[in-house]
Structures are given as C-alpha cells and as structure tokens.
C-alpha positions as semicolon CSV with decimal commas, in nm:
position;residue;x (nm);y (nm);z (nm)
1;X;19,318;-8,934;0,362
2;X;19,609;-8,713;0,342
3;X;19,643;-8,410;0,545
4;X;19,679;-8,023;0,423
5;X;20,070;-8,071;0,567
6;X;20,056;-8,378;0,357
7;X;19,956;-8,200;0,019
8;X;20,178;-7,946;0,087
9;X;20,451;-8,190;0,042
10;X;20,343;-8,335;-0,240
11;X;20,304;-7,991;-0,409
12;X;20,654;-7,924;-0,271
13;X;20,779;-8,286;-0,424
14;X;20,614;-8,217;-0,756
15;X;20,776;-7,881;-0,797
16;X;21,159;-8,079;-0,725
17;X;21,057;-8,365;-0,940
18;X;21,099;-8,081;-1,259
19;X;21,422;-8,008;-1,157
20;X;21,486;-8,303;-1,335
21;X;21,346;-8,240;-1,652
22;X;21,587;-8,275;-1,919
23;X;21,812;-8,479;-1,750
24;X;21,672;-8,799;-1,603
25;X;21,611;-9,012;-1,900
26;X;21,587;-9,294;-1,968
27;X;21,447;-9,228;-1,639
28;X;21,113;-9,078;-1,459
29;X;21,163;-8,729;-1,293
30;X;21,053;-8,768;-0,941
31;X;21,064;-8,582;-0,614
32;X;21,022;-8,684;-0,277
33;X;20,991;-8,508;0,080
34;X;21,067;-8,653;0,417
35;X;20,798;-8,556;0,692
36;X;20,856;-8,624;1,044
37;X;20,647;-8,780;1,286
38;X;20,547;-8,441;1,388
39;X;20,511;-8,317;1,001
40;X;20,838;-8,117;0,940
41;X;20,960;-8,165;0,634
42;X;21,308;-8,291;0,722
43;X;21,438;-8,412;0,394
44;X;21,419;-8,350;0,043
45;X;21,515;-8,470;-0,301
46;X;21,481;-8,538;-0,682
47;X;21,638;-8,742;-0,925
48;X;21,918;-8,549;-1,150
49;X;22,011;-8,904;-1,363
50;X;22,038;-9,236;-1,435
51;X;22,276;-9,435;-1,242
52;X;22,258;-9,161;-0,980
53;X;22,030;-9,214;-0,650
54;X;21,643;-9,209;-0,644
55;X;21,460;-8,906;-0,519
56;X;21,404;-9,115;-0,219
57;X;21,756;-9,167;-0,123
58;X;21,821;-8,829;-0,158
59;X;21,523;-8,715;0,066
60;X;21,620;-8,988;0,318
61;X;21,960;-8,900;0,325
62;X;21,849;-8,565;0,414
63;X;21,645;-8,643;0,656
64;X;21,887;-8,894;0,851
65;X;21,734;-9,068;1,174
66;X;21,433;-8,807;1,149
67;X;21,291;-9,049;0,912
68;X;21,209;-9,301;1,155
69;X;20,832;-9,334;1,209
70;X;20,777;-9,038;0,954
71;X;20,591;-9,042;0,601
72;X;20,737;-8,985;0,278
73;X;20,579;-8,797;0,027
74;X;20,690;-8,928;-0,369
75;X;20,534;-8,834;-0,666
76;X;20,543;-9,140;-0,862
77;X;20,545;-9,510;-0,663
78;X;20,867;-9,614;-0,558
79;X;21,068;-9,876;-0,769
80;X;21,042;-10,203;-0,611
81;X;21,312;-10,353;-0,856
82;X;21,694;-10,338;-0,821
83;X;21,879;-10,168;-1,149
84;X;22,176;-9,978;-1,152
85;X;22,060;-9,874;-0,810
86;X;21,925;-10,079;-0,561
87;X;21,527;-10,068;-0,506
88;X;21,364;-9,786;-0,361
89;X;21,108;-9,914;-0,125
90;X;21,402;-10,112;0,037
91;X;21,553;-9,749;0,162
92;X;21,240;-9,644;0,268
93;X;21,190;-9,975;0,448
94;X;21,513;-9,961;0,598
95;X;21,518;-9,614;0,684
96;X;21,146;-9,711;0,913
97;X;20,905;-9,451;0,792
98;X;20,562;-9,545;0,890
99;X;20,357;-9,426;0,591
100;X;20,432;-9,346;0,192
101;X;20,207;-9,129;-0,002
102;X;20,234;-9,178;-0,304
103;X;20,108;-8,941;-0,617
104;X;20,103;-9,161;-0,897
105;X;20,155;-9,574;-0,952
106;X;20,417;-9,678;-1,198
107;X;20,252;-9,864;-1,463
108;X;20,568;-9,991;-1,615
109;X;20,671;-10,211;-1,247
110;X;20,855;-10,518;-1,287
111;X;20,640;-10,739;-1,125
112;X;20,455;-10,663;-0,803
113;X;20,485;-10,259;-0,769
114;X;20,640;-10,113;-0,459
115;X;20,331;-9,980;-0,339
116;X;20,261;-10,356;-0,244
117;X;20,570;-10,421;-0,088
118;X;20,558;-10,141;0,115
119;X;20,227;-10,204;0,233
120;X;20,318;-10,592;0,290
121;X;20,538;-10,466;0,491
122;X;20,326;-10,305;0,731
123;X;20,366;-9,959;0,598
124;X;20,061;-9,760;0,533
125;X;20,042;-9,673;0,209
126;X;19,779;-9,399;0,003
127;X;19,807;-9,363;-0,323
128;X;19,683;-9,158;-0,602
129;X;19,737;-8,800;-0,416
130;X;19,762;-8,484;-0,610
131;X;19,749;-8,750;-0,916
132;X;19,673;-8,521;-1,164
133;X;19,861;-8,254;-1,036
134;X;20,176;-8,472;-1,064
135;X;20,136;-8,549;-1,410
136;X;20,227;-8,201;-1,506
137;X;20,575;-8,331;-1,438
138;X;20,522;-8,728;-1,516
139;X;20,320;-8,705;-1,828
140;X;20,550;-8,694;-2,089
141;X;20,771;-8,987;-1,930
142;X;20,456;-9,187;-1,891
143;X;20,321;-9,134;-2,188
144;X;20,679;-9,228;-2,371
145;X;20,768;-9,530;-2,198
146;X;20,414;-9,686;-2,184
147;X;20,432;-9,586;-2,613
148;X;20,804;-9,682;-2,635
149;X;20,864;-9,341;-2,854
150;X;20,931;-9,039;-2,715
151;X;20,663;-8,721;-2,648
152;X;20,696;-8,475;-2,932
153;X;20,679;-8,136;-2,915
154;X;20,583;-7,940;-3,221
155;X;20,658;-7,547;-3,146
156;X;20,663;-7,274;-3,391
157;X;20,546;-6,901;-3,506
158;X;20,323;-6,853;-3,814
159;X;20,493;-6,683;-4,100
160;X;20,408;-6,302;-4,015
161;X;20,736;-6,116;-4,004
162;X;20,864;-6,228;-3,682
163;X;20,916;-6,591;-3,740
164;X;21,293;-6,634;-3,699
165;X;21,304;-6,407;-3,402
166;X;20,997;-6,580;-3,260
167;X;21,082;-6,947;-3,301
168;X;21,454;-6,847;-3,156
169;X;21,267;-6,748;-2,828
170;X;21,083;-7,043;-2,814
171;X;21,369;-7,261;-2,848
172;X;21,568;-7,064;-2,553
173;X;21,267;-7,074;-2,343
174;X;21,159;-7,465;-2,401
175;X;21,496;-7,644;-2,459
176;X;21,572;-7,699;-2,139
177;X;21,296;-7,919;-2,071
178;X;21,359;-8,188;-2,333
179;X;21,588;-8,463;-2,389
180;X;21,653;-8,373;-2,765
181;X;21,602;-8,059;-2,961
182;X;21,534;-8,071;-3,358
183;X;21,608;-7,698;-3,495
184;X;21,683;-7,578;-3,820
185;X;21,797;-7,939;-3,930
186;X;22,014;-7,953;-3,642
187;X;21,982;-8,200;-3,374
188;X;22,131;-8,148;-3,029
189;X;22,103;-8,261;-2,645
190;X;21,786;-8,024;-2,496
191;X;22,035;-7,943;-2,164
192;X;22,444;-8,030;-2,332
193;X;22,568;-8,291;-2,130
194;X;22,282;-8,299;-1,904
195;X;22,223;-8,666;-1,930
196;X;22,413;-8,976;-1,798
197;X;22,675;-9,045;-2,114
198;X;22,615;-9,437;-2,082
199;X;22,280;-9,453;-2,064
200;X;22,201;-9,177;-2,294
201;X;22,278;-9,080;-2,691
202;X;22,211;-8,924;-2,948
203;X;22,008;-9,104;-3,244
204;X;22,256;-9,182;-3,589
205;X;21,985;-8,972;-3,809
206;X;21,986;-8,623;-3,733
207;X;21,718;-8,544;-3,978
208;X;21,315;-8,607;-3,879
209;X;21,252;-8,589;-4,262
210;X;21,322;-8,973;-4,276
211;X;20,979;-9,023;-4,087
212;X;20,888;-8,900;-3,763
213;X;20,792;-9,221;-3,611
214;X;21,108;-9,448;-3,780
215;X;21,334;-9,154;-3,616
216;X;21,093;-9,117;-3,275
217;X;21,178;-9,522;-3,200
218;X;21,556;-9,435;-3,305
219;X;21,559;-9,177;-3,038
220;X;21,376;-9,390;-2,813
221;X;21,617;-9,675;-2,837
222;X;21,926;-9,447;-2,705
223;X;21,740;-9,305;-2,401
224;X;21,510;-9,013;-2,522
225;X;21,184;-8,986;-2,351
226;X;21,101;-8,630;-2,526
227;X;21,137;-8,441;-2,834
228;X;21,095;-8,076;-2,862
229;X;21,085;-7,993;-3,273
230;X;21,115;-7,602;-3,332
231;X;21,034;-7,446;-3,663
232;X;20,765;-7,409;-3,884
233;X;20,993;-7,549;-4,185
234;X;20,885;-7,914;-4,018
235;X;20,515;-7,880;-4,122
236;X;20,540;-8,077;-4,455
237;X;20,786;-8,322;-4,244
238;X;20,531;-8,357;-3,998
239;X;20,233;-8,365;-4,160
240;X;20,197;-8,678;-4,310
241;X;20,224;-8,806;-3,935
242;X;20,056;-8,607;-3,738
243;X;19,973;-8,892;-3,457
244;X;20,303;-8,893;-3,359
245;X;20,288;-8,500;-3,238
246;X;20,133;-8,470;-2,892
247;X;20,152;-8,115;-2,812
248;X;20,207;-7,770;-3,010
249;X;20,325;-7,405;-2,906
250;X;20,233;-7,153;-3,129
251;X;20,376;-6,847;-3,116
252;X;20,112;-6,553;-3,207
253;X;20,234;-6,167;-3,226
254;X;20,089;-5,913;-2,979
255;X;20,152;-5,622;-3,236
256;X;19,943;-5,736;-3,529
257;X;19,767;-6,116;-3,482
258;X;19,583;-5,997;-3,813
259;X;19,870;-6,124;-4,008
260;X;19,904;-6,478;-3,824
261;X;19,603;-6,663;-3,993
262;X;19,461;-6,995;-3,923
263;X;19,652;-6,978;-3,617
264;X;19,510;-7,345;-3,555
265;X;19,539;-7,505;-3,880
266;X;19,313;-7,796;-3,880
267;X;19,528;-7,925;-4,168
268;X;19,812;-7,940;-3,873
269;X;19,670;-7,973;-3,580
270;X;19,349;-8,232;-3,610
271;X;19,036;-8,183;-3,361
272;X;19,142;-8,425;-3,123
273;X;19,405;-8,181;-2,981
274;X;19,245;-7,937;-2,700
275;X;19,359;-7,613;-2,572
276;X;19,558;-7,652;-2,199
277;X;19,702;-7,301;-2,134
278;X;19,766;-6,941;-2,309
279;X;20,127;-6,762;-2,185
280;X;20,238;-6,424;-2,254
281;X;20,551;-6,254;-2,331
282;X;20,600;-5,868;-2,361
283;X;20,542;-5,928;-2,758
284;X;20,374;-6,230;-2,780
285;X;20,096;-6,479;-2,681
286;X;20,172;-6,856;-2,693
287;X;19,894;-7,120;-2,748
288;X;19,955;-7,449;-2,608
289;X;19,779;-7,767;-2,739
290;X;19,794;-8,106;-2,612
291;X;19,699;-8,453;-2,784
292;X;19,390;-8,576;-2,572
293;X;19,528;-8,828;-2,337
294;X;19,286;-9,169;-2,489
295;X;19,459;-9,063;-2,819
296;X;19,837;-9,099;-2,729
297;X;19,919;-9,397;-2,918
C-alpha cells in the first residue's frame, strides 16, 4: 500500500502532468517523480509533446544514479511499446528502480501493458493510486482516445448584458488548456504553436456548423484530443447533437443573476450532465457541468 511520502508524489506528479495540457496531443499528459531509496524525491518530469521524451525519462534523467533501487511515481502506466520514442518501462528498467506506482492503467496498450512487464521483471508494481485524483488531468485524453473524437467543451454566458465581455474572459481563462479553440467562427490552436507541427494540425473545416461529430472525427484525425467551443451563438449548432458535448461553463453575473434565466437549460444541457464545481471571479460565478462518465460515448 503506498505510503503518505508515496501520495505525496503522486499529488506532486499529477500537478506536473497539467503542465502539459494543451500541448501533448496526440499524446496523454503525464507526470512522473523519482523517489529514492530513502524517499527524496530526486527527479521530476512531464511530458511537453509528441516526439519529445516521456515524463519518465525526464524524471529519470533528473534523478541520475539516485534512481537505482528507488520507486517511481507516474500518473498513468508506463508505455510498454516503442513509437517515436523508445518504450517507457525499458528506462525505468534500465535505470533499476525497485518499485513503480502507478495512478492509472492505460487502456489503449498495445498488447501486454507495461505494468506487466515491469512486474515480470521483478519490479513491484501498485497500481490504481490516487486513481481518481489523476483523472482530473487524464480524463479528457482518456475519454477521447478510447471515443476516437475529441472532449468538447461547451462554455458560454447567458444573454444578460455582459455576454461579449463575459465569454471573452472565459476564452482567456480556458484556452490554454485545449488543443483547439472554436470562437466567434474562428478556429485556432488552444496554446499557438504549442503542439508538435508533424504530429499535430489543424482540421480543413473551420466551421462546427457542418456537424459537430463529422467535424469532432476531422479534428480527431489530425491530433486533437480536446475542443473548447466558446459562445453562446453555437447553441442552435450544437443542439441537434448534444451527445457529443461533455462538459459546459456557464458564465452567471454576480451583479444581477435575475436577468440570466434558465441558467441550466434542459433544452441544452439534458439531465444526464451533473454539477462538478462552482468558481468565482470578482463579477462572476461559473457553473461547471460534466457528461456523467457511463454516458461518454
């Protein structure tokens, strides 16, 4: 069972593995810390992009000959395949840590997951730490590549007088956490440049109104993994579709709510979507909505 040091680490790998939000796709964001035999963390890492090194590799490299006999802490299992870099659990075998904790399996291995390797190998290996508490990070990959179409985001502020200003601070503040941004019919890389050019694009149609789900696989199909769609203007675009929308931010004034009504239109937003967090700004409160998980199809 894994130690308070050892959840530590995983907390501390989970908060690195967003660093790479925005940028690692095609590819998972993951983080990874290096704990000595004596549990120091002596390495740490997360993956920026594709065709750059694993979050292990960094962590390891970090960590140097410290890692010998150590554990390392990764958020989601390590990739036991060889891509356009070499397999994962290979560094960690060759690099002789003892034990791998791991926070949540890959469901999309190729073949027998690294987790078994590893532990073939003679490394002990526990899995399934701080699971839930590493999706926060991992969902929306998951959920895209086990769909093939990526997570949508539907954000916008009812029409009450502070719309445009409202929906231009939620597309500042959520941007940067997306692969591709739809905004007043413009469509545009969430962090420019962020992504690996040759394993990354953007899709030919620019415009959602073709059909969410025919211009979701588009965007799949060049490397997206999530979509962040900002303006009430896409209601009618969306709502003919609304199973392909897995989580909405609405934007509610502080100053007069009274004039933002049906806040949750259940024309919009069906019952199967649940309430997972409230944040506030100076002049606003947000609501946040997420698909339920059995219903992500």
């Amino acid at each position: 069972m894994a130690s308070d040091v050892e959840l530590a680490a995983m907390r501390h790998a989970i908060t690195l593995s967003a660093l790479g939000l925005g940028t690692t796709s095609p590819n998972p964001p993951v983080g990874c810390v290096i704990l000595s035999q004596d549990g120091t963390i002596v390495g740490a890492g997360f993956h920026r992009r594709k065709g750059e090194p694993h979050a292990e590799v960094h962590a390891l490299t970090a960590a140097g000959n410290a890692a010998h006999g150590g554990t390392a802490v990764v958020t989601l299992e390590p990739c036991n395949h060889v891509g356009v870099t070499p397999a994962c659990r290979q560094a960690l075998l060759d690099a002789g840590v003892s034990r791998v904790i791991i926070g949540v399996i890959d469901p999309t291995s190729r073949g027998e997951g690294g987790a078994a390797t590893l532990a073939a190998a003679g490394v002990e290996v526990e899995t399934d730490v701080l699971h839930d508490e590493a999706l926060t990070v991992l969902r929306t990959w998951l959920t895209a590549t086990t769909r093939r179409r990526p997570y949508l985001t539907w954000a916008y502020a009812p029409d009450d007088g502070r719309q445009q200003a409202a929906e231009g601070h939620l597309l500042l503040d959520l941007r940067g956490g997306a692969d591709l941004v739809v905004a007043d019919k413009t469509l545009y890389e969430g962090i420019p440049g962020g992504h690996a050019a040759e394993h990354f694009a953007l899709p030919g149609e620019a415009d959602i109104d073709v059909g969410p789900l025919r211009w979701l696989s588009a965007a799949y199909a060049v490397g997206a993994r999530s979509v962040l769609v900002v303006g009430h203007e896409y209601a009618e675009a969306l709502r003919s579709q609304l199973h392909a929308i897995d989580e909405v931010i609405i934007s509610v004034s502080r100053a007069d709510p009274s004039k933002a009504l049906n806040i949750v239109d259940p024309g919009l937003i069906p019952n199967d979507f649940h309430l997972v967090a409230m944040t506030t700004a100076a002049d606003s409160l947000r609501v946040h909505l997420r698909r339920s998980a059995h219903n992500m199809k």
